[in-house]
Coordinates of C-alpha atoms and ligand atoms in Angstrom, one line a residue:
X955 CA 3.2 -52.2 5.4
X956 CA 5.1 -54.0 2.7
X957 CA 4.8 -57.7 1.7
X958 CA 7.3 -59.6 -0.4
X959 CA 6.2 -62.9 -2.1
X960 CA 9.1 -65.3 -2.9
X961 CA 9.5 -68.4 -5.1
X962 CA 12.4 -69.9 -7.0
X963 CA 12.3 -68.3 -10.4
X964 CA 9.9 -65.3 -9.8
X965 CA 8.1 -66.1 -13.0
X966 CA 5.3 -68.4 -11.8
X967 CA 4.1 -68.6 -8.2
X968 CA 5.3 -65.4 -6.6
X969 CA 4.2 -63.1 -9.5
X970 CA 0.8 -64.8 -9.2
X971 CA 0.7 -64.1 -5.5
X972 CA 1.7 -60.5 -6.1
X973 CA -1.0 -60.1 -8.9
X974 CA -3.8 -61.7 -6.8
X975 CA -2.9 -59.6 -3.8
X976 CA -2.9 -56.4 -5.8
X977 CA -6.2 -57.5 -7.4
X978 CA -8.0 -58.3 -4.1
X979 CA -6.5 -55.8 -1.6
X980 CA -8.5 -52.6 -1.1
X981 CA -5.9 -51.1 1.2
X982 CA -3.5 -48.8 -0.6
X983 CA -1.2 -48.6 2.4
X984 CA -0.2 -52.2 1.9
X985 CA 2.4 -52.6 -0.9
X986 CA 3.2 -55.9 -2.5
X987 CA 6.2 -57.1 -4.5
X988 CA 7.7 -60.4 -5.5
X989 CA 11.2 -61.9 -6.2
X990 CA 13.0 -65.2 -6.7
X991 CA 15.7 -66.9 -4.7
X992 CA 17.4 -67.7 -8.1
X993 CA 18.4 -65.2 -10.8
X994 CA 18.0 -67.2 -14.1
X995 CA 14.9 -65.3 -15.2
X996 CA 15.9 -61.8 -14.0
X997 CA 14.2 -59.1 -16.1
X998 CA 11.7 -61.5 -17.6
X999 CA 7.9 -61.2 -17.5
X1000 CA 6.0 -64.1 -15.8
X1001 CA 5.8 -67.4 -17.5
X1002 CA 3.1 -67.3 -20.3
X1003 CA 1.3 -70.3 -18.8
X1004 CA 1.0 -68.6 -15.4
X1005 CA -0.1 -65.3 -17.0
X1006 CA -2.8 -67.1 -19.1
X1007 CA -4.1 -68.9 -16.1
X1008 CA -4.3 -65.6 -14.2
X1009 CA -5.9 -63.9 -17.1
X1010 CA -8.7 -66.5 -17.2
X1011 CA -9.6 -65.2 -13.7
X1012 CA -9.3 -61.5 -14.8
X1013 CA -5.9 -60.9 -13.2
X1014 CA -3.1 -59.4 -15.2
X1015 CA 0.5 -60.2 -14.2
X1016 CA 2.9 -57.4 -15.0
X1017 CA 5.9 -57.9 -12.8
X1018 CA 9.5 -58.4 -14.0
X1019 CA 11.6 -61.1 -12.3
X1020 CA 14.3 -60.2 -9.9
X1021 CA 16.4 -62.0 -7.4
X1022 CA 16.0 -61.4 -3.6
X1023 CA 18.6 -59.0 -2.1
X1024 CA 19.8 -58.3 1.4
X1025 CA 17.9 -54.9 1.6
X1026 CA 14.6 -56.8 1.2
X1027 CA 14.9 -58.1 4.7
X1028 CA 14.6 -54.6 6.3
X1029 CA 12.5 -53.1 3.5
X1030 CA 9.6 -55.6 3.8
X1031 CA 7.5 -56.4 6.9
X1032 CA 6.3 -59.8 5.8
X1033 CA 8.2 -62.1 3.5
X1034 CA 6.1 -65.0 2.3
X1035 CA 7.9 -68.0 0.7
X1036 CA 6.0 -70.3 -1.7
X1037 CA 7.6 -73.5 -0.4
X1038 CA 9.8 -74.9 2.3
X1039 CA 12.9 -74.8 0.1
X1040 CA 12.5 -71.1 -0.6
X1041 CA 11.8 -70.5 3.1
X1042 CA 15.0 -72.4 4.1
X1043 CA 17.0 -70.4 1.5
X1044 CA 15.6 -67.1 2.9
X1045 CA 16.3 -68.2 6.5
X1046 CA 19.9 -68.7 5.6
X1047 CA 20.1 -65.3 4.0
X1048 CA 18.5 -63.5 6.9
X1049 CA 21.1 -62.0 9.1
X1050 CA 19.1 -61.5 12.3
X1051 CA 16.3 -63.1 14.3
X1052 CA 14.2 -60.0 13.6
X1053 CA 14.5 -60.7 9.8
X1054 CA 13.9 -64.4 10.3
X1055 CA 10.6 -63.7 12.1
X1056 CA 9.3 -61.9 9.0
X1057 CA 9.6 -65.1 6.9
X1058 CA 6.4 -67.2 6.6
X1059 CA 5.1 -69.9 4.3
X1060 CA 2.3 -69.0 1.9
X1061 CA 0.3 -72.0 3.0
X1062 CA 0.5 -70.9 6.7
X1063 CA -2.4 -68.7 5.6
X1064 CA -4.4 -71.5 4.0
X1065 CA -6.3 -72.2 7.3
X1066 CA -5.6 -69.1 9.4
X1067 CA -8.2 -69.9 12.0
X1068 CA -6.7 -73.4 12.7
X1069 CA -3.8 -71.5 14.3
X1070 CA -1.2 -74.0 13.2
X1071 CA 1.8 -73.8 10.8
X1072 CA 0.9 -75.9 7.8
X1073 CA 4.5 -76.6 6.7
X1074 CA 3.0 -77.3 3.2
X1075 CA 4.3 -76.1 -0.2
X1076 CA 2.7 -74.3 -3.1
X1077 CA 4.0 -76.9 -5.7
X1078 CA 6.3 -75.7 -8.4
X1079 CA 4.3 -75.8 -11.7
X1080 CA 7.2 -75.0 -14.1
X1081 CA 7.9 -78.5 -15.4
X1082 CA 4.3 -79.8 -15.2
X1083 CA 1.2 -79.6 -17.3
X1084 CA -1.7 -77.0 -17.3
X1085 CA -3.5 -78.6 -14.4
X1086 CA -0.6 -77.6 -12.2
X1087 CA -1.0 -73.9 -13.0
X1088 CA -4.7 -74.0 -12.2
X1089 CA -4.0 -75.9 -9.0
X1090 CA -1.4 -73.2 -8.0
X1091 CA -4.0 -70.5 -8.8
X1092 CA -6.6 -72.1 -6.5
X1093 CA -4.2 -72.6 -3.6
X1094 CA -2.7 -69.1 -3.8
X1095 CA -6.0 -67.4 -4.3
X1096 CA -7.3 -69.0 -1.0
X1097 CA -4.2 -68.1 0.9
X1098 CA -4.2 -64.5 -0.3
X1099 CA -7.9 -64.1 0.7
X1100 CA -7.0 -65.3 4.2
X1101 CA -3.9 -63.2 4.3
X1102 CA -6.0 -60.1 3.6
X1103 CA -8.5 -61.0 6.3
X1104 CA -5.6 -61.6 8.7
X1105 CA -4.1 -58.2 7.9
X1106 CA -7.5 -56.5 8.3
X1107 CA -8.0 -58.1 11.7
X1108 CA -4.6 -57.1 12.9
X1109 CA -5.3 -53.4 12.1
Ligands
4NP1236 P1 8.6 -70.3 -9.9 O1 8.7 -71.5 -10.9 O2 9.6 -70.6 -8.8 O3 7.2 -70.5 -9.3 O4 8.8 -69.0 -10.6 C1 9.9 -71.8 -11.5 C2 10.4 -71.1 -12.6 C3 11.5 -71.5 -13.3 C4 12.3 -72.5 -12.8 C5 11.9 -73.2 -11.7 C6 10.7 -72.9 -11.1 N1 13.5 -72.9 -13.4 O5 14.1 -73.9 -13.1 O6 13.9 -72.2 -14.4

């Protein structure tokens, strides 16, 4: 099982999701990675503000940014976009229905037991203040906890 978290720049939201997943998941069979729909930050470490927010919660972010590539659609089983814009971008890149079905929104996992697609975004914190990073942390942490429960139930 391989999960790919996707945002725009791959320096804030999706590296956080990858870091929280790796921190919380006890299942070594499930691999996590992250990437961006854009390539401006390729090769960079996560944004310092995001890393510092994660560090306050004892989570270290170590990924290097990369852009999504076509092989990701067959390599990964679940592709989780941080917002609707990233999801639409991925849907346009996916070349088959099978690939499109792998694409979900992060906040679809916010209330997994309500059984509805949220259609809500993890907001982009890049141009905002420190509160935005903490808000993103809270949202993503909750979604990842639920995602892990969902994966455990499925197995
Ligand atoms: P991310 O945040 O998509 O959560 O990594 C952003 C990072 C950089 C930019 C936008 C969003 N940017 O425009 O450079």
